[in-house]
Coordinates of C-alpha atoms and ligand atoms in Angstrom, one line a residue:
M1 CA 126.1 119.2 50.7
S2 CA 122.9 117.4 52.4
F3 CA 119.1 117.1 52.1
L4 CA 118.2 119.7 54.4
E5 CA 120.7 122.3 53.0
D6 CA 119.8 121.3 48.8
G7 CA 116.0 122.0 50.0
A8 CA 116.2 125.4 51.6
I9 CA 118.0 126.2 48.4
T10 CA 115.0 124.7 46.1
A11 CA 112.5 126.6 49.2
A12 CA 113.9 130.0 48.9
A13 CA 114.1 129.4 45.0
L14 CA 110.4 128.2 44.9
Q15 CA 109.4 131.4 47.3
A16 CA 111.9 134.1 44.7
F17 CA 109.8 132.1 41.5
A18 CA 106.4 133.2 43.1
D19 CA 106.9 136.3 44.7
Q20 CA 108.6 137.4 41.3
G21 CA 105.3 136.1 39.4
Q22 CA 102.5 137.3 42.3
H23 CA 104.4 141.0 42.5
A24 CA 104.4 140.5 38.3
A25 CA 107.8 141.2 37.9
R26 CA 108.7 138.8 35.2
P27 CA 107.1 137.2 33.2
V28 CA 103.7 134.7 32.4
L29 CA 105.0 133.0 29.7
N30 CA 108.8 132.2 28.7
Q31 CA 109.7 130.5 25.5
L32 CA 112.9 129.7 24.6
P33 CA 113.2 127.5 21.5
L34 CA 113.6 124.8 23.6
S35 CA 116.9 123.3 22.3
E36 CA 119.1 126.6 23.0
L37 CA 117.2 126.0 26.7
A38 CA 118.0 121.8 27.1
Q39 CA 121.2 123.9 26.5
K40 CA 121.0 126.5 28.8
L41 CA 120.1 124.1 31.6
G42 CA 123.3 121.8 31.4
L43 CA 121.3 119.0 30.5
S44 CA 123.2 117.2 28.9
Q45 CA 126.6 117.8 30.7
L46 CA 124.9 116.6 34.1
I47 CA 123.4 113.1 33.4
P48 CA 126.8 111.6 32.6
Y49 CA 128.5 113.4 35.5
G50 CA 126.0 113.9 38.0
G51 CA 126.9 117.5 40.8
L52 CA 123.4 118.9 40.6
Q53 CA 123.5 119.8 44.3
G54 CA 124.8 123.0 46.1
E55 CA 126.0 126.6 44.6
R56 CA 125.0 124.8 40.9
L57 CA 121.8 123.6 42.0
N58 CA 120.7 126.8 42.6
H59 CA 121.9 128.4 39.2
F60 CA 120.5 125.4 37.6
L61 CA 117.1 126.3 39.5
A62 CA 117.3 130.6 38.3
D63 CA 117.5 129.5 35.0
Y64 CA 115.4 126.1 35.6
L65 CA 112.8 128.9 36.9
A66 CA 112.7 131.4 34.7
A67 CA 111.6 129.3 31.2
S68 CA 109.1 127.1 33.9
T69 CA 105.5 128.9 33.1
C70 CA 104.2 130.6 36.1
L71 CA 101.4 130.5 37.8
H72 CA 101.3 132.8 40.4
H73 CA 101.0 135.7 38.1
P74 CA 97.8 137.3 37.6
H75 CA 97.9 137.8 34.3
F76 CA 97.8 133.2 34.3
M77 CA 94.3 132.8 33.0
A78 CA 95.3 130.2 30.3
H79 CA 94.8 127.6 31.6
Q80 CA 92.6 124.7 34.1
V81 CA 95.5 124.4 36.4
A82 CA 95.6 125.0 40.1
V83 CA 97.6 127.7 41.0
P84 CA 98.2 125.6 43.9
L85 CA 99.0 126.5 47.4
P86 CA 102.6 125.8 48.5
Q87 CA 101.2 123.7 51.3
S88 CA 99.6 121.2 49.0
A89 CA 103.2 121.4 47.1
L90 CA 105.1 120.2 50.3
A91 CA 102.8 117.5 51.1
A92 CA 104.5 116.9 46.8
L93 CA 107.8 116.5 48.6
V94 CA 106.4 114.1 50.9
D95 CA 105.0 111.8 48.8
G96 CA 107.7 112.0 46.1
F97 CA 110.0 111.2 49.3
T98 CA 108.4 108.4 50.7
N99 CA 108.1 107.8 47.5
N100 CA 105.4 105.4 48.9
A101 CA 102.8 103.4 46.6
M102 CA 100.1 102.5 48.4
A103 CA 97.4 100.8 45.8
I104 CA 98.0 98.1 48.7
Y105 CA 97.9 99.2 51.8
E106 CA 101.7 97.6 53.2
M107 CA 103.1 100.6 51.0
G108 CA 102.0 103.5 52.4
P109 CA 99.8 103.2 55.7
A110 CA 99.1 106.7 56.0
A111 CA 98.8 107.7 52.3
A112 CA 96.1 104.8 51.6
A113 CA 94.3 106.3 55.3
V114 CA 94.7 109.5 53.7
E115 CA 93.3 109.0 50.3
H116 CA 90.1 106.7 52.2
T117 CA 90.1 110.1 53.5
I118 CA 90.0 112.2 51.5
L119 CA 86.9 110.2 49.0
E120 CA 84.6 109.7 52.2
W121 CA 85.0 113.3 52.4
M122 CA 84.7 114.0 48.5
L123 CA 80.7 111.4 48.3
T124 CA 80.1 113.5 51.8
K125 CA 79.9 116.7 49.9
I126 CA 78.2 115.0 46.5
G127 CA 75.3 113.6 48.9
W128 CA 77.1 109.4 49.2
S129 CA 77.5 107.7 52.5
A130 CA 81.0 105.8 51.1
A131 CA 81.5 101.9 51.5
P132 CA 82.8 100.8 54.8
L133 CA 86.3 99.1 55.5
P134 CA 86.3 95.7 55.6
G135 CA 85.7 94.2 58.5
A136 CA 83.1 96.9 59.5
H137 CA 78.7 96.8 60.5
H138 CA 77.4 97.5 57.3
E139 CA 74.1 98.7 57.0
K140 CA 72.0 97.3 53.6
G141 CA 72.2 99.3 51.1
C142 CA 73.8 101.0 48.3
A143 CA 77.3 101.9 49.4
A144 CA 79.5 104.1 47.0
A145 CA 83.0 104.5 47.0
G146 CA 85.7 105.8 44.9
V147 CA 89.8 105.8 44.0
L148 CA 91.9 109.3 43.0
T149 CA 93.8 109.0 39.6
H150 CA 96.6 110.9 37.9
G151 CA 93.4 113.1 36.2
G152 CA 90.2 113.5 35.6
S153 CA 91.7 111.4 31.2
L154 CA 92.5 108.1 33.8
A155 CA 89.5 108.4 35.8
N156 CA 87.4 109.3 33.0
L157 CA 87.9 106.4 31.6
T158 CA 87.9 104.6 35.3
A159 CA 84.8 105.1 35.0
L160 CA 83.6 104.5 31.2
S161 CA 85.5 101.0 32.2
A162 CA 83.2 100.8 35.1
A163 CA 80.2 101.1 33.5
R164 CA 81.0 98.7 30.3
A165 CA 82.2 96.0 33.4
S166 CA 77.9 96.4 35.0
I167 CA 76.2 96.5 31.4
A168 CA 78.7 94.2 29.3
P169 CA 79.9 92.7 31.9
S170 CA 81.0 89.8 29.0
A171 CA 83.2 92.2 27.7
W172 CA 86.3 92.1 30.4
E173 CA 87.0 88.0 28.8
T174 CA 84.9 88.6 25.5
G175 CA 85.8 91.7 24.1
T176 CA 83.3 94.9 23.5
P177 CA 80.1 93.9 22.2
P178 CA 79.1 96.1 19.4
G179 CA 76.1 98.1 19.7
L180 CA 77.4 100.0 22.2
V181 CA 76.5 103.8 22.2
I182 CA 78.0 106.8 25.0
L183 CA 75.5 109.5 24.9
A184 CA 77.3 112.8 25.3
P185 CA 77.1 116.8 24.4
P186 CA 79.3 117.6 21.5
S187 CA 80.6 120.0 24.1
C188 CA 82.1 117.2 25.9
H189 CA 85.9 117.1 26.8
Y190 CA 87.8 114.6 24.5
S191 CA 89.0 111.9 27.0
I192 CA 85.3 111.1 26.6
A193 CA 86.4 110.1 23.0
R194 CA 89.5 109.1 23.7
A195 CA 88.1 106.8 26.0
A196 CA 85.6 105.0 23.7
G197 CA 88.6 104.6 21.2
I198 CA 91.5 102.4 24.1
M199 CA 87.8 100.8 25.2
G200 CA 87.4 99.7 21.7
L201 CA 84.1 101.0 21.0
G202 CA 85.6 104.5 18.8
Q203 CA 85.5 107.2 18.4
R204 CA 82.3 107.4 16.7
A205 CA 80.0 105.3 19.1
V206 CA 80.2 108.4 20.7
I207 CA 76.5 109.9 19.2
A208 CA 76.6 113.7 20.0
A209 CA 73.3 114.0 22.5
P210 CA 70.7 116.6 22.0
T211 CA 72.0 120.6 23.0
D212 CA 69.5 123.8 23.1
A213 CA 71.3 127.3 21.9
L214 CA 74.8 127.8 24.6
G215 CA 75.0 123.7 24.3
R216 CA 74.2 122.1 26.7
L217 CA 72.8 118.4 27.0
D218 CA 69.0 119.3 26.3
P219 CA 67.4 117.3 28.6
N220 CA 63.0 117.8 26.8
R221 CA 65.3 115.9 23.5
L222 CA 66.2 113.4 25.5
S223 CA 64.5 111.1 25.6
D224 CA 63.7 111.6 21.0
A225 CA 68.0 110.4 21.9
F226 CA 67.1 107.3 23.7
R227 CA 64.5 106.4 21.6
Q228 CA 66.3 106.2 18.2
I229 CA 69.4 104.4 19.2
A230 CA 67.0 101.5 20.5
T231 CA 65.1 102.0 17.3
D232 CA 69.4 101.3 16.0
G233 CA 69.5 98.1 17.7
R234 CA 72.1 99.9 20.5
R235 CA 72.4 100.4 24.1
V236 CA 73.5 102.6 25.9
L237 CA 76.6 102.6 27.7
A238 CA 75.9 106.2 30.0
V239 CA 75.1 109.9 28.9
V240 CA 77.6 112.2 30.0
A241 CA 76.6 115.0 31.2
N242 CA 79.2 118.4 31.3
A243 CA 80.0 119.4 34.8
C244 CA 80.8 122.1 34.1
S245 CA 81.4 122.0 30.1
T246 CA 86.0 122.8 29.5
A247 CA 85.7 125.2 26.8
L248 CA 82.3 128.4 27.6
G249 CA 82.1 126.0 31.8
L250 CA 78.2 126.0 31.9
Y251 CA 76.6 123.2 34.3
D252 CA 74.0 121.0 32.2
P253 CA 70.7 120.8 33.8
L254 CA 71.8 117.5 35.6
R255 CA 68.6 116.6 38.5
D256 CA 66.1 116.8 35.0
I257 CA 68.6 114.9 32.8
A258 CA 69.2 111.7 35.5
E259 CA 65.6 111.9 35.6
I260 CA 65.7 111.1 32.4
C261 CA 68.0 108.4 31.8
R262 CA 66.4 106.8 35.2
A263 CA 63.0 106.6 33.1
H264 CA 65.3 104.9 30.4
D265 CA 67.4 103.0 32.9
A266 CA 70.3 103.8 31.3
R267 CA 73.7 105.6 33.9
L268 CA 74.6 108.5 34.2
H269 CA 78.4 109.7 34.2
V270 CA 78.7 112.9 35.9
D271 CA 82.3 114.9 33.8
G272 CA 82.7 117.4 36.8
A273 CA 86.5 117.4 36.4
H274 CA 86.3 121.0 36.3
G275 CA 83.2 121.5 38.5
A276 CA 82.5 119.2 40.7
S277 CA 84.5 121.8 43.2
V278 CA 81.2 124.3 43.6
L279 CA 79.7 121.4 45.7
L280 CA 81.9 122.9 48.9
S281 CA 79.5 126.7 48.6
P282 CA 76.3 126.9 49.4
R283 CA 75.9 129.7 46.6
L284 CA 77.4 127.7 44.5
R285 CA 76.2 124.2 44.9
H286 CA 73.4 124.6 43.1
L287 CA 74.8 124.6 39.9
V288 CA 74.9 120.1 40.8
D289 CA 71.7 120.4 42.2
G290 CA 70.9 116.6 41.2
I291 CA 74.5 115.0 40.7
E292 CA 73.5 112.6 43.4
L293 CA 71.1 111.0 41.1
A294 CA 74.4 110.6 38.5
Q295 CA 76.3 106.6 39.2
S296 CA 79.9 108.7 38.7
V297 CA 81.1 111.1 38.9
V298 CA 84.3 113.1 38.1
W299 CA 85.7 116.0 40.0
D300 CA 89.6 117.3 39.6
A301 CA 91.1 118.8 42.7
H302 CA 93.6 120.1 40.8
K303 CA 91.8 122.4 38.8
M304 CA 89.1 124.3 41.7
L305 CA 91.0 123.5 44.8
R306 CA 94.0 124.9 45.7
T307 CA 96.4 120.9 45.0
S308 CA 99.1 120.6 43.3
T309 CA 98.7 118.6 40.2
L310 CA 97.6 115.8 40.0
C311 CA 94.0 114.5 42.0
A312 CA 91.8 113.9 40.9
A313 CA 88.9 111.8 41.9
L314 CA 86.4 108.7 40.0
L315 CA 83.5 108.5 42.6
V316 CA 80.4 106.1 42.6
K317 CA 77.3 105.7 44.1
D318 CA 77.3 102.1 43.8
H319 CA 81.0 100.5 45.0
R320 CA 80.6 97.6 43.8
H321 CA 80.3 99.0 39.5
L322 CA 84.2 100.6 40.5
D323 CA 85.5 96.9 42.4
R324 CA 84.2 95.0 39.1
A325 CA 85.3 97.1 37.1
F326 CA 89.4 95.6 36.1
R327 CA 89.2 91.8 36.8
E328 CA 93.0 91.3 37.2
E329 CA 94.9 88.2 38.6
A330 CA 98.4 89.3 39.7
S331 CA 98.9 86.6 42.8
Y332 CA 101.9 88.8 44.8
L333 CA 99.5 91.6 44.7
F334 CA 96.0 90.2 45.2
H335 CA 95.5 87.6 47.0
D336 CA 93.0 87.4 50.3
K337 CA 95.0 88.3 53.2
D338 CA 94.5 89.5 56.6
E339 CA 94.7 93.2 56.6
P340 CA 93.6 96.1 59.0
G341 CA 94.0 98.8 55.6
F342 CA 92.8 98.3 52.3
D343 CA 94.3 97.7 48.7
F344 CA 92.8 101.2 46.1
I345 CA 94.8 98.9 43.9
H346 CA 91.5 97.0 42.2
R347 CA 90.6 100.2 41.0
T348 CA 91.8 101.6 39.3
V349 CA 94.7 101.2 36.1
E350 CA 97.9 102.3 37.9
C351 CA 99.7 99.9 40.1
T352 CA 102.5 101.4 42.0
K353 CA 100.4 104.4 42.8
A354 CA 100.9 107.7 44.2
G355 CA 99.8 109.2 47.5
L356 CA 97.7 111.9 45.4
G357 CA 95.2 112.3 48.4
L358 CA 97.7 114.1 50.6
K359 CA 98.5 116.9 47.9
L360 CA 94.3 117.4 48.9
F361 CA 94.6 117.0 52.1
F362 CA 97.1 119.6 53.4
A363 CA 95.3 122.7 51.3
L364 CA 92.3 121.6 53.2
A365 CA 93.9 120.6 56.2
Y366 CA 95.8 124.1 55.5
E367 CA 93.4 126.6 54.3
G368 CA 90.4 125.1 55.2
E369 CA 87.1 123.6 53.5
A370 CA 85.7 127.4 53.7
A371 CA 88.4 129.3 52.8
I372 CA 88.8 127.2 49.5
A373 CA 85.0 127.8 49.1
R374 CA 85.6 132.2 49.0
M375 CA 88.2 131.2 46.3
I376 CA 86.1 129.6 43.9
E377 CA 83.3 132.1 45.1
R378 CA 85.7 135.0 44.6
Q379 CA 86.6 133.8 40.6
T380 CA 83.3 133.2 39.6
D381 CA 81.8 136.4 40.8
L382 CA 85.1 138.1 39.4
A383 CA 84.9 136.4 35.9
Q384 CA 81.1 137.8 36.4
Q385 CA 82.4 141.1 36.5
A386 CA 84.5 140.6 33.7
A387 CA 82.3 139.8 31.2
Q388 CA 79.7 142.5 31.9
Y389 CA 83.1 144.9 31.7
L390 CA 83.9 143.1 28.4
E391 CA 80.4 143.2 27.1
D392 CA 79.4 146.5 28.2
E393 CA 82.6 147.3 25.4
P394 CA 82.2 148.3 22.0
D395 CA 84.5 146.3 20.1
I396 CA 82.7 142.6 22.9
E397 CA 81.5 139.8 22.5
V398 CA 80.8 137.7 24.6
A399 CA 80.0 134.4 24.2
V400 CA 77.9 133.6 27.4
E401 CA 77.2 134.7 30.5
P402 CA 80.0 133.1 32.5
Q403 CA 79.3 130.1 35.2
S404 CA 82.3 129.6 36.8
N405 CA 84.9 130.9 35.9
I406 CA 86.4 130.5 32.9
V407 CA 85.5 134.0 30.1
C408 CA 84.8 133.7 26.6
F409 CA 85.0 136.5 24.7
R410 CA 86.1 138.3 21.1
L411 CA 86.9 141.0 20.0
A412 CA 85.4 142.5 16.4
G413 CA 87.1 140.7 13.4
S414 CA 87.9 137.1 11.6
D415 CA 88.1 134.2 14.1
A416 CA 92.4 134.0 13.0
L417 CA 92.1 138.1 13.9
Q418 CA 91.5 136.2 17.6
L419 CA 94.1 133.4 16.5
E420 CA 96.9 135.5 15.9
M421 CA 96.1 138.2 18.7
R422 CA 96.8 135.5 21.0
R423 CA 99.5 134.0 19.3
R424 CA 101.6 137.2 20.0
L425 CA 100.3 138.1 23.0
T426 CA 102.0 134.2 24.1
Q427 CA 105.4 135.2 22.2
H428 CA 105.8 139.0 24.4
G429 CA 105.1 136.4 28.3
E430 CA 102.7 139.7 30.0
F431 CA 99.5 137.6 29.6
Y432 CA 98.9 133.6 28.8
I433 CA 94.4 133.6 27.7
S434 CA 93.4 130.9 25.6
T435 CA 91.3 130.0 23.5
A436 CA 88.6 128.1 21.9
E437 CA 86.1 127.0 20.0
A438 CA 82.6 126.9 20.3
L439 CA 79.2 127.3 19.8
G440 CA 80.6 127.7 16.0
R441 CA 83.0 130.3 16.3
R442 CA 86.8 130.7 17.5
W443 CA 87.4 132.7 20.9
L444 CA 89.4 134.3 23.0
R445 CA 89.4 132.3 26.6
L446 CA 89.8 133.1 30.2
A447 CA 90.5 130.9 33.6
L448 CA 89.9 132.6 36.0
M449 CA 92.3 130.2 38.0
N450 CA 95.1 132.2 40.2
P451 CA 93.6 134.8 43.3
A452 CA 96.1 137.9 43.5
T453 CA 94.2 138.7 39.2
T454 CA 91.1 141.2 39.6
L455 CA 89.3 143.0 36.9
D456 CA 92.0 145.8 36.5
D457 CA 94.5 142.8 35.2
I458 CA 91.6 142.2 33.1
K459 CA 91.0 145.6 32.0
A460 CA 95.0 145.6 31.0
L461 CA 94.5 142.8 28.8
L462 CA 92.0 143.6 27.1
A463 CA 94.3 147.3 26.2
E464 CA 96.8 145.0 24.6
L465 CA 94.6 143.2 22.8
R466 CA 93.6 146.1 21.1
A467 CA 96.7 147.3 20.6
A468 CA 97.9 143.9 18.6
R469 CA 94.7 143.7 16.6
A470 CA 95.4 147.2 15.5
R471 CA 99.1 146.3 14.7
I472 CA 98.0 142.8 13.3
I473 CA 95.7 144.9 10.8
G474 CA 97.8 147.7 10.2
E475 CA 100.5 145.3 8.7
T476 CA 98.2 143.1 7.1
G477 CA 95.5 145.0 6.3
A478 CA 93.3 141.9 8.0
T479 CA 89.9 141.8 9.4
Ligands
PLP501 C1 90.5 119.0 32.7 C2 89.2 118.4 32.8 C3 89.4 117.1 31.8 C4 90.2 116.4 31.4 O1 91.4 116.4 32.9 P1 92.1 116.5 33.5 O2 93.1 116.1 34.3 O3 92.9 117.2 32.6 O4 93.0 114.8 33.1 C5 87.9 115.4 32.3 N1 86.2 116.9 32.1 C6 86.3 118.2 32.2 C7 85.6 117.8 32.0 C8 87.3 118.5 32.0 O5 87.8 119.8 32.8

């Protein structure tokens, strides 16, 4: 069997997977126990003897895809992961096939050119101008830069490492000095606390920034927090703002926050992993008004830009902060050389680096950025319609009016009841939603990623939830 024949088998299987999902001709979720699944897939037989090709490949893929979560299904409303454009997945294949580890230019000139251009495009959306390539003419002034990483979590770690390099330059040699803190709203993503742990600040160095009633960072009380930190003899490594928050999908008021940060000479990092994509929409861009005043921004393409996992960008306003973040020597990689391109290797934790930019580039180049912007607007509108519909139902409470494509709500009853409803739904596999804790309670949570999802799907979900609730109360007497 040739690559072309097996490729055709694979493409046909994937197309059928997406079609079945799209037409709800299969469950969105099908969780067999792991050991049973490993057996069914014949994994242990294939590893020693090989032979996964032709008809056997076809059967394997059928079983594999049957047990795969189907993001293409309109009832996929659980997590902030793109329903990728098939073209983006094709780019993942091209990248996997060529295997151009492009952190050094000579290992992937085309991939590096794509990454550089994609980053420039993203920087321009923020309102920054990209640093020119080495050798190019450069007007004096602040030049922005970026790098693509395997996910927003790694991008956040890289951003905070770059902040440390500029605030405490000796940290690289002698370790993180005591007293550095990260000021972030409690609604920030857990990767911020994880970065603090990894960097040796310790998770307790993440200090809860003042928030308003909905958990958004409150700029009016930010100065007080700065003063308290100074009184305690500590220093702010960076303020982290959400654009948008993970649980409720709310945007912190970036411009006001940035102005206070500037007054206190503090760095602002915007975690826009999910929500920075509104930069594409003239109608929604106001949600990140002032983002250009930050020192760094994280922006995931694999969330709102129809891009296959993973493709995240760390973008910095002053390229020197990122270029000085890591100071490693590896003589076989880092040396002065006369080259026509650019090495990304000094900007990233990773050494062997995939050509992540191609996946976003294929999505954009196939669909065009205006169409992707319209999709983001549509999903945001759908979230608002869903919230309105749910709000009008007597047995439902909606957490907040959505600002993004995330909706949190609960049916009458306890936190435990919400979790039990979701557990049953997940077991059944016809709908896939998540839950989140916010504002002191547990909510059912929709992340409306799929352009095929409609308000009717949400109405059908509600009917299913009510039926589950009635059964739970009937069986257990729970409330
Ligand atoms: C998704 C998300 C992250 C984590 O990004 P990954 O790409 O999943 O690692 C961080 N911050 C926010 C606000 C997010 O929404």
